[in-house]
């Protein structure tokens, strides 16, 4: 009896010792095991490096607290789990809190907070809740504010996607959580801001036309407007150059300077309208002619690996515009009708630039072809829908097309590329074309091929980055004032800039994909009661059977003894 007691004391002492030792070791060595197939609870290495090297406290305010439907609760919990995971690597330099912006009972103070959050860049969502007394409207802000020192960046946690089921949209939002928060922390803590330039001098979009995108990029980049003006090194200080819808032909000297900027590793975003459409004539007379626009860039883009064609694309998947359909007395009656010249582009590629991105609104867009180019990889980022029609220049554009029922047989093209990413070592347009005096001039330092791999994006529509106005104020890029929908134009442009300028590898976090394992709705509806009974009774029955088995096994064992 004494030996048994001594043995029990020794076992207890060993267990306590092992627990203490495990706690001591765990305070120095951190290790977690993620058993999910898609590793959804595992931070990427770039995220670990970022939060692990924080020099001071980053504070995250998450405005996703309160009584929500199950989907929003899942998003809220996923956000907290991610922040907890990040905090374990941040060595005390990451703090967060969840706030309910609707908690204040005072309507004036509540609305004041709503306005403040909207001004800081968080988009509200109007949530309709059904109950016994009817339905109620509740405003929520599914976003966060990431602050460091005296800087603050908004993060939109809920990613709207037109035409996407709510469950899929929430899953995509959870899938992008790590990238959104990691990217915000990187931007708010990074003291160095690479330069990004909007090119001027060739009729490009004005500063007002790109105001919203410029303001968005300011949090991460030094954004300027620059004219080449014949200066060889005018672009060298910038990580990337945006050429936004020029309408005047480039001379050879400007092309040479852009070409050599690329050869030295510079990145370029080409937003090119190959067709000229006179909108004034369209609005006053109801029709106009779309003519080919010569920008003298064809040979340059062809050498790099892409060609923008002189045509216009019509797509049955298109954005609406108001059109007069009749009169009530002297007052015109307007209705929104799909305008086939404004295709809505739904990304189908899984590239990190467009993965899970909302649809993008375009205007008078042209088709593109990729050219076989040694050393350059091409990735189609955007293409049209399954029902596309191509009209070759010159094209008569008339509002009357909206009065007719479209014939699907005429929209017999599909998946026409309109945005392409080019990556690799590019060959200069001026290879074997410049005289020896220029080729050997050390001040020019002419390069026949890019010294290191670089990137560029070519889009056959400059209006994708142009914001509209309301009473002199720039509207959010992608906001459609006619339908009230917000398209993914801003995210698309921001992702392009982040991708081509990214040296930290943070953009690769967007490649994470979580599989949404949903029940078949038809099966659930037809077998609802059966599934309820199985889920409620089977687990209880299993536990009861195990208990009965254990009881008789113990009884049999001790009866024999």
CSV table of N, CA and C in Angstrom, one decimal, residues 150-283:
chain,number,residue,atom,x,y,z
A,150,UNK,N,2.0,58.7,-36.1
A,150,UNK,CA,0.9,59.6,-36.4
A,150,UNK,C,0.2,59.4,-37.7
A,151,UNK,N,0.4,58.1,-38.2
A,151,UNK,CA,-0.2,57.8,-39.5
A,151,UNK,C,-1.3,56.7,-39.3
A,152,UNK,N,-2.3,56.8,-40.2
A,152,UNK,CA,-3.4,55.9,-40.1
A,152,UNK,C,-3.9,55.5,-41.5
A,153,UNK,N,-4.2,54.2,-41.7
A,153,UNK,CA,-4.6,53.7,-43.0
A,153,UNK,C,-5.9,52.9,-42.8
A,154,UNK,N,-6.9,53.1,-43.6
A,154,UNK,CA,-8.2,52.3,-43.6
A,154,UNK,C,-8.0,51.0,-44.3
A,155,UNK,N,-8.7,49.9,-43.8
A,155,UNK,CA,-8.7,48.6,-44.4
A,155,UNK,C,-10.1,48.2,-44.5
A,156,UNK,N,-10.5,47.9,-45.7
A,156,UNK,CA,-11.9,47.4,-45.9
A,156,UNK,C,-11.9,45.8,-45.8
A,157,UNK,N,-12.5,45.3,-44.8
A,157,UNK,CA,-12.4,43.8,-44.6
A,157,UNK,C,-13.4,43.1,-45.4
A,158,UNK,N,-14.6,43.7,-45.7
A,158,UNK,CA,-15.6,43.0,-46.6
A,158,UNK,C,-15.4,43.5,-48.0
A,159,UNK,N,-15.1,42.5,-48.9
A,159,UNK,CA,-14.8,42.8,-50.3
A,159,UNK,C,-16.1,42.5,-51.1
A,160,UNK,N,-16.7,43.6,-51.6
A,160,UNK,CA,-17.9,43.4,-52.4
A,160,UNK,C,-17.5,42.9,-53.8
A,161,UNK,N,-18.3,42.0,-54.3
A,161,UNK,CA,-18.1,41.4,-55.6
A,161,UNK,C,-19.5,41.3,-56.3
A,162,UNK,N,-19.7,42.0,-57.4
A,162,UNK,CA,-21.0,42.0,-58.1
A,162,UNK,C,-21.3,40.6,-58.6
A,163,UNK,N,-22.5,40.2,-58.3
A,163,UNK,CA,-23.0,38.9,-58.9
A,163,UNK,C,-22.5,37.7,-58.1
A,164,UNK,N,-21.7,37.9,-57.0
A,164,UNK,CA,-21.2,36.8,-56.2
A,164,UNK,C,-22.1,36.5,-55.1
A,165,UNK,N,-22.4,35.2,-54.8
A,165,UNK,CA,-23.3,34.8,-53.7
A,165,UNK,C,-22.6,35.3,-52.4
A,166,UNK,N,-23.5,35.6,-51.4
A,166,UNK,CA,-23.0,36.2,-50.1
A,166,UNK,C,-22.0,35.3,-49.5
A,167,UNK,N,-22.3,34.0,-49.5
A,167,UNK,CA,-21.3,33.1,-48.8
A,167,UNK,C,-20.0,33.1,-49.5
A,168,UNK,N,-19.9,33.1,-50.8
A,168,UNK,CA,-18.7,33.2,-51.5
A,168,UNK,C,-18.0,34.5,-51.3
A,169,UNK,N,-18.7,35.6,-51.2
A,169,UNK,CA,-18.1,36.9,-51.0
A,169,UNK,C,-17.5,37.0,-49.6
A,170,UNK,N,-18.1,36.4,-48.6
A,170,UNK,CA,-17.6,36.4,-47.3
A,170,UNK,C,-16.3,35.5,-47.2
A,171,UNK,N,-16.4,34.4,-47.9
A,171,UNK,CA,-15.2,33.5,-47.9
A,171,UNK,C,-14.0,34.2,-48.6
A,172,UNK,N,-14.3,34.9,-49.7
A,172,UNK,CA,-13.2,35.7,-50.3
A,172,UNK,C,-12.7,36.8,-49.4
A,173,UNK,N,-13.5,37.4,-48.7
A,173,UNK,CA,-13.1,38.4,-47.7
A,173,UNK,C,-12.2,37.8,-46.7
A,174,UNK,N,-12.6,36.7,-46.1
A,174,UNK,CA,-11.7,36.0,-45.1
A,174,UNK,C,-10.4,35.6,-45.8
A,175,UNK,N,-10.5,35.1,-47.0
A,175,UNK,CA,-9.3,34.7,-47.7
A,175,UNK,C,-8.3,35.8,-47.9
A,176,UNK,N,-8.8,37.1,-48.1
A,176,UNK,CA,-7.9,38.2,-48.3
A,176,UNK,C,-7.5,39.0,-47.0
A,177,UNK,N,-8.0,38.5,-45.9
A,177,UNK,CA,-7.7,39.2,-44.6
A,177,UNK,C,-6.2,39.4,-44.4
A,178,UNK,N,-5.5,38.4,-44.5
A,178,UNK,CA,-4.0,38.5,-44.2
A,178,UNK,C,-3.4,39.5,-45.1
A,179,UNK,N,-3.7,39.5,-46.4
A,179,UNK,CA,-3.1,40.4,-47.3
A,179,UNK,C,-3.5,41.8,-47.0
A,180,UNK,N,-4.8,42.1,-46.7
A,180,UNK,CA,-5.2,43.4,-46.4
A,180,UNK,C,-4.6,44.0,-45.2
A,181,UNK,N,-4.5,43.2,-44.1
A,181,UNK,CA,-4.0,43.8,-42.9
A,181,UNK,C,-2.4,43.8,-43.0
A,182,UNK,N,-1.8,42.8,-43.5
A,182,UNK,CA,-0.3,42.9,-43.7
A,182,UNK,C,0.1,44.0,-44.6
A,183,UNK,N,-0.6,44.2,-45.7
A,183,UNK,CA,-0.3,45.3,-46.6
A,183,UNK,C,-0.5,46.7,-45.9
A,184,UNK,N,-1.5,46.8,-45.1
A,184,UNK,CA,-1.7,48.1,-44.3
A,184,UNK,C,-0.6,48.3,-43.3
A,185,UNK,N,-0.2,47.3,-42.6
A,185,UNK,CA,0.9,47.4,-41.6
A,185,UNK,C,2.2,47.8,-42.3
A,186,UNK,N,2.4,47.2,-43.5
A,186,UNK,CA,3.6,47.5,-44.3
A,186,UNK,C,3.6,49.0,-44.7
A,187,UNK,N,2.5,49.4,-45.2
A,187,UNK,CA,2.4,50.8,-45.7
A,187,UNK,C,2.5,51.8,-44.6
A,188,UNK,N,1.9,51.5,-43.4
A,188,UNK,CA,1.9,52.5,-42.3
A,188,UNK,C,3.2,52.6,-41.6
A,189,UNK,N,4.0,51.5,-41.6
A,189,UNK,CA,5.3,51.5,-40.9
A,189,UNK,C,6.5,51.7,-41.8
A,190,UNK,N,6.3,51.7,-43.1
A,190,UNK,CA,7.4,51.8,-44.0
A,190,UNK,C,7.8,53.3,-44.2
A,191,UNK,N,9.0,53.7,-43.7
A,191,UNK,CA,9.3,55.1,-43.8
A,191,UNK,C,9.7,55.5,-45.3
A,192,UNK,N,10.1,54.6,-46.1
A,192,UNK,CA,10.5,54.9,-47.4
A,192,UNK,C,9.4,54.7,-48.4
A,193,UNK,N,9.1,55.7,-49.1
A,193,UNK,CA,8.0,55.6,-50.1
A,193,UNK,C,8.5,55.7,-51.5
A,194,UNK,N,8.4,54.6,-52.3
A,194,UNK,CA,8.9,54.7,-53.7
A,194,UNK,C,8.1,55.7,-54.5
A,195,UNK,N,8.8,56.3,-55.5
A,195,UNK,CA,8.1,57.3,-56.3
A,195,UNK,C,7.3,56.7,-57.4
A,196,UNK,N,6.1,57.2,-57.6
A,196,UNK,CA,5.2,56.8,-58.7
A,196,UNK,C,4.9,58.1,-59.5
A,197,UNK,N,5.0,58.1,-60.8
A,197,UNK,CA,4.8,59.3,-61.6
A,197,UNK,C,3.6,59.1,-62.6
A,198,UNK,N,2.8,60.1,-62.7
A,198,UNK,CA,1.8,60.2,-63.8
A,198,UNK,C,2.4,61.1,-64.9
A,199,UNK,N,2.6,60.5,-66.0
A,199,UNK,CA,3.2,61.2,-67.1
A,199,UNK,C,2.3,62.3,-67.7
A,200,UNK,N,3.0,63.4,-68.1
A,200,UNK,CA,2.3,64.6,-68.7
A,200,UNK,C,2.9,64.9,-70.0
A,201,UNK,N,2.2,65.7,-70.8
A,201,UNK,CA,2.8,66.3,-72.0
A,201,UNK,C,2.3,65.7,-73.3
A,202,UNK,N,1.4,64.7,-73.2
A,202,UNK,CA,0.9,64.0,-74.4
A,202,UNK,C,-0.7,63.9,-74.3
A,203,UNK,N,-1.3,64.9,-73.6
A,203,UNK,CA,-2.7,64.9,-73.4
A,203,UNK,C,-3.3,63.9,-72.5
A,204,UNK,N,-2.4,63.4,-71.5
A,204,UNK,CA,-2.9,62.4,-70.6
A,204,UNK,C,-4.0,63.0,-69.6
A,205,UNK,N,-4.6,62.1,-68.9
A,205,UNK,CA,-5.7,62.6,-68.0
A,205,UNK,C,-5.1,63.6,-67.0
A,206,UNK,N,-5.9,64.6,-66.6
A,206,UNK,CA,-5.4,65.6,-65.7
A,206,UNK,C,-5.3,65.1,-64.3
A,207,UNK,N,-4.8,65.9,-63.4
A,207,UNK,CA,-4.6,65.6,-62.0
A,207,UNK,C,-6.0,65.4,-61.4
A,208,UNK,N,-7.0,66.2,-61.8
A,208,UNK,CA,-8.4,66.0,-61.3
A,208,UNK,C,-9.0,64.7,-61.7
A,209,UNK,N,-8.7,64.2,-62.9
A,209,UNK,CA,-9.2,63.0,-63.4
A,209,UNK,C,-8.7,61.8,-62.7
A,210,UNK,N,-7.5,61.9,-62.1
A,210,UNK,CA,-7.0,60.7,-61.4
A,210,UNK,C,-6.8,61.1,-59.9
A,211,UNK,N,-7.6,62.0,-59.4
A,211,UNK,CA,-7.4,62.5,-58.1
A,211,UNK,C,-7.6,61.4,-57.0
A,212,UNK,N,-8.6,60.6,-57.2
A,212,UNK,CA,-8.9,59.6,-56.2
A,212,UNK,C,-7.8,58.5,-56.1
A,213,UNK,N,-7.4,58.1,-57.3
A,213,UNK,CA,-6.3,57.1,-57.3
A,213,UNK,C,-5.0,57.7,-56.7
A,214,UNK,N,-4.7,59.0,-57.1
A,214,UNK,CA,-3.5,59.6,-56.5
A,214,UNK,C,-3.6,59.7,-55.0
A,215,UNK,N,-4.7,60.1,-54.5
A,215,UNK,CA,-4.9,60.2,-53.0
A,215,UNK,C,-4.7,58.8,-52.4
A,216,UNK,N,-5.2,57.8,-53.0
A,216,UNK,CA,-5.1,56.4,-52.5
A,216,UNK,C,-3.6,56.0,-52.5
A,217,UNK,N,-2.9,56.3,-53.5
A,217,UNK,CA,-1.5,55.8,-53.6
A,217,UNK,C,-0.6,56.6,-52.7
A,218,UNK,N,-1.0,57.8,-52.3
A,218,UNK,CA,-0.2,58.7,-51.4
A,218,UNK,C,0.2,58.0,-50.1
A,219,UNK,N,-0.6,57.1,-49.6
A,219,UNK,CA,-0.3,56.5,-48.3
A,219,UNK,C,0.9,55.5,-48.5
A,220,UNK,N,1.3,55.1,-49.7
A,220,UNK,CA,2.4,54.2,-49.9
A,220,UNK,C,3.5,54.7,-50.8
A,221,UNK,N,3.2,55.7,-51.6
A,221,UNK,CA,4.1,56.1,-52.6
A,221,UNK,C,4.2,57.7,-52.6
A,222,UNK,N,5.3,58.2,-53.1
A,222,UNK,CA,5.5,59.6,-53.4
A,222,UNK,C,4.9,59.8,-54.8
A,223,UNK,N,3.7,60.3,-54.9
A,223,UNK,CA,3.1,60.5,-56.2
A,223,UNK,C,3.3,61.9,-56.8
A,224,UNK,N,3.8,61.9,-58.0
A,224,UNK,CA,4.1,63.2,-58.7
A,224,UNK,C,3.6,63.1,-60.1
A,225,UNK,N,3.5,64.3,-60.7
A,225,UNK,CA,3.2,64.4,-62.1
A,225,UNK,C,4.5,64.9,-62.8
A,226,UNK,N,4.9,64.3,-63.9
A,226,UNK,CA,6.2,64.7,-64.5
A,226,UNK,C,6.1,64.7,-66.0
A,227,UNK,N,6.8,65.7,-66.6
A,227,UNK,CA,6.9,65.8,-68.0
A,227,UNK,C,8.3,65.4,-68.4
A,228,UNK,N,8.5,64.7,-69.5
A,228,UNK,CA,9.8,64.3,-69.9
A,228,UNK,C,10.6,65.5,-70.4
A,229,UNK,N,10.0,66.3,-71.2
A,229,UNK,CA,10.7,67.6,-71.7
A,229,UNK,C,12.1,67.3,-72.2
A,230,UNK,N,12.3,66.2,-72.9
A,230,UNK,CA,13.6,65.9,-73.5
A,230,UNK,C,14.7,65.6,-72.5
A,231,UNK,N,14.4,65.4,-71.3
A,231,UNK,CA,15.5,65.2,-70.3
A,231,UNK,C,15.7,63.7,-70.2
A,232,UNK,N,16.9,63.2,-70.4
A,232,UNK,CA,17.2,61.8,-70.4
A,232,UNK,C,16.9,61.1,-69.1
A,233,UNK,N,17.2,61.8,-68.0
A,233,UNK,CA,17.0,61.1,-66.7
A,233,UNK,C,15.7,61.6,-65.9
A,234,UNK,N,14.8,62.1,-66.7
A,234,UNK,CA,13.6,62.7,-66.0
A,234,UNK,C,12.7,61.6,-65.3
A,235,UNK,N,12.9,60.4,-65.6
A,235,UNK,CA,12.0,59.3,-65.0
A,235,UNK,C,12.8,58.4,-64.0
A,236,UNK,N,14.1,58.7,-63.9
A,236,UNK,CA,14.9,57.7,-63.2
A,236,UNK,C,14.6,57.6,-61.7
A,237,UNK,N,14.1,58.7,-61.1
A,237,UNK,CA,13.8,58.7,-59.6
A,237,UNK,C,12.5,57.9,-59.3
A,238,UNK,N,11.8,57.5,-60.3
A,238,UNK,CA,10.5,56.8,-60.0
A,238,UNK,C,10.6,55.3,-60.2
A,239,UNK,N,9.9,54.6,-59.2
A,239,UNK,CA,9.8,53.2,-59.3
A,239,UNK,C,8.9,52.7,-60.5
A,240,UNK,N,7.8,53.5,-60.7
A,240,UNK,CA,6.9,53.2,-61.8
A,240,UNK,C,6.3,54.5,-62.4
A,241,UNK,N,6.0,54.4,-63.7
A,241,UNK,CA,5.4,55.5,-64.4
A,241,UNK,C,4.0,55.1,-65.0
A,242,UNK,N,3.0,55.9,-64.8
A,242,UNK,CA,1.7,55.6,-65.3
A,242,UNK,C,1.4,56.5,-66.5
A,243,UNK,N,1.1,55.9,-67.6
A,243,UNK,CA,0.8,56.7,-68.8
A,243,UNK,C,-0.7,56.6,-69.0
A,244,UNK,N,-1.5,57.6,-68.6
A,244,UNK,CA,-2.9,57.5,-68.4
A,244,UNK,C,-3.6,58.2,-69.6
A,245,UNK,N,-4.0,57.4,-70.6
A,245,UNK,CA,-4.9,57.9,-71.7
A,245,UNK,C,-4.3,59.1,-72.4
A,246,UNK,N,-3.2,59.0,-73.0
A,246,UNK,CA,-2.7,60.1,-73.9
A,246,UNK,C,-3.5,60.2,-75.1
A,247,UNK,N,-3.6,61.4,-75.7
A,247,UNK,CA,-4.3,61.6,-76.9
A,247,UNK,C,-3.5,62.3,-78.0
A,248,UNK,N,-2.2,62.5,-77.7
A,248,UNK,CA,-1.2,63.1,-78.7
A,248,UNK,C,-0.1,62.1,-78.9
A,249,UNK,N,0.3,62.1,-80.2
A,249,UNK,CA,1.4,61.2,-80.6
A,249,UNK,C,2.7,61.5,-79.8
A,250,UNK,N,3.4,60.4,-79.4
A,250,UNK,CA,4.7,60.6,-78.8
A,250,UNK,C,5.8,60.8,-79.9
A,251,UNK,N,6.7,61.7,-79.6
A,251,UNK,CA,7.8,61.8,-80.5
A,251,UNK,C,8.9,60.8,-80.2
A,252,UNK,N,9.8,60.6,-81.1
A,252,UNK,CA,10.9,59.6,-80.9
A,252,UNK,C,11.8,59.8,-79.7
A,253,UNK,N,12.0,61.1,-79.4
A,253,UNK,CA,12.9,61.3,-78.2
A,253,UNK,C,12.2,60.9,-76.9
A,254,UNK,N,10.9,61.2,-76.8
A,254,UNK,CA,10.2,60.8,-75.6
A,254,UNK,C,10.1,59.3,-75.5
A,255,UNK,N,9.9,58.6,-76.6
A,255,UNK,CA,9.9,57.2,-76.7
A,255,UNK,C,11.2,56.6,-76.3
A,256,UNK,N,12.3,57.2,-76.8
A,256,UNK,CA,13.6,56.7,-76.4
A,256,UNK,C,13.9,56.8,-74.9
A,257,UNK,N,13.5,57.9,-74.3
A,257,UNK,CA,13.7,58.1,-72.9
A,257,UNK,C,12.9,57.0,-72.1
A,258,UNK,N,11.6,56.8,-72.5
A,258,UNK,CA,10.8,55.8,-71.8
A,258,UNK,C,11.4,54.4,-72.0
A,259,UNK,N,11.8,54.1,-73.2
A,259,UNK,CA,12.4,52.8,-73.5
A,259,UNK,C,13.7,52.6,-72.7
A,260,UNK,N,14.5,53.6,-72.5
A,260,UNK,CA,15.7,53.4,-71.7
A,260,UNK,C,15.4,53.3,-70.2
A,261,UNK,N,14.4,54.0,-69.8
A,261,UNK,CA,13.9,53.9,-68.4
A,261,UNK,C,13.5,52.4,-68.1
A,262,UNK,N,12.8,51.8,-69.1
A,262,UNK,CA,12.5,50.4,-68.9
A,262,UNK,C,13.7,49.5,-68.9
A,263,UNK,N,14.7,49.8,-69.8
A,263,UNK,CA,15.9,49.0,-69.9
A,263,UNK,C,16.7,49.1,-68.6
A,264,UNK,N,16.5,50.1,-67.8
A,264,UNK,CA,17.3,50.3,-66.6
A,264,UNK,C,16.4,49.7,-65.4
A,265,UNK,N,15.3,49.0,-65.7
A,265,UNK,CA,14.6,48.4,-64.7
A,265,UNK,C,13.3,49.1,-64.3
A,266,UNK,N,13.0,50.2,-64.9
A,266,UNK,CA,11.7,50.9,-64.6
A,266,UNK,C,10.5,50.2,-65.0
A,267,UNK,N,9.4,50.4,-64.3
A,267,UNK,CA,8.1,49.8,-64.6
A,267,UNK,C,7.2,50.8,-65.2
A,268,UNK,N,6.3,50.4,-66.1
A,268,UNK,CA,5.4,51.3,-66.8
A,268,UNK,C,4.0,50.6,-66.8
A,269,UNK,N,3.0,51.5,-66.5
A,269,UNK,CA,1.6,51.1,-66.7
A,269,UNK,C,1.0,51.9,-67.8
A,270,UNK,N,0.7,51.1,-68.9
A,270,UNK,CA,0.2,51.8,-70.1
A,270,UNK,C,-1.3,51.7,-70.1
A,271,UNK,N,-2.0,52.8,-70.0
A,271,UNK,CA,-3.5,52.9,-70.1
A,271,UNK,C,-3.8,53.6,-71.4
A,272,UNK,N,-4.0,52.8,-72.4
A,272,UNK,CA,-4.1,53.4,-73.8
A,272,UNK,C,-5.5,53.2,-74.4
A,273,UNK,N,-6.0,54.4,-74.9
A,273,UNK,CA,-7.2,54.3,-75.7
A,273,UNK,C,-6.8,54.4,-77.2
A,274,UNK,N,-7.0,53.3,-77.9
A,274,UNK,CA,-6.6,53.3,-79.3
A,274,UNK,C,-7.6,53.9,-80.2
A,275,UNK,N,-8.8,54.1,-79.6
A,275,UNK,CA,-9.9,54.7,-80.4
A,275,UNK,C,-10.4,56.0,-79.8
A,276,UNK,N,-10.7,57.0,-80.6
A,276,UNK,CA,-11.2,58.3,-80.2
A,276,UNK,C,-12.7,58.4,-80.4
A,277,UNK,N,-13.4,58.6,-79.3
A,277,UNK,CA,-14.9,58.8,-79.4
A,277,UNK,C,-15.2,60.2,-78.9
A,278,UNK,N,-15.9,60.9,-79.7
A,278,UNK,CA,-16.4,62.3,-79.3
A,278,UNK,C,-17.6,62.2,-78.5
A,279,UNK,N,-17.5,62.3,-77.2
A,279,UNK,CA,-18.7,62.1,-76.3
A,279,UNK,C,-19.6,63.3,-76.4
A,280,UNK,N,-19.1,64.5,-76.8
A,280,UNK,CA,-20.0,65.6,-77.0
A,280,UNK,C,-21.0,65.4,-78.1
A,281,UNK,N,-20.6,64.8,-79.2
A,281,UNK,CA,-21.5,64.5,-80.3
A,281,UNK,C,-22.5,63.4,-79.9
A,282,UNK,N,-22.0,62.5,-79.1
A,282,UNK,CA,-22.9,61.4,-78.7
A,282,UNK,C,-24.0,61.9,-77.8
A,283,UNK,N,-23.7,62.8,-76.9
A,283,UNK,CA,-24.7,63.3,-76.0
A,283,UNK,C,-25.6,64.3,-76.6
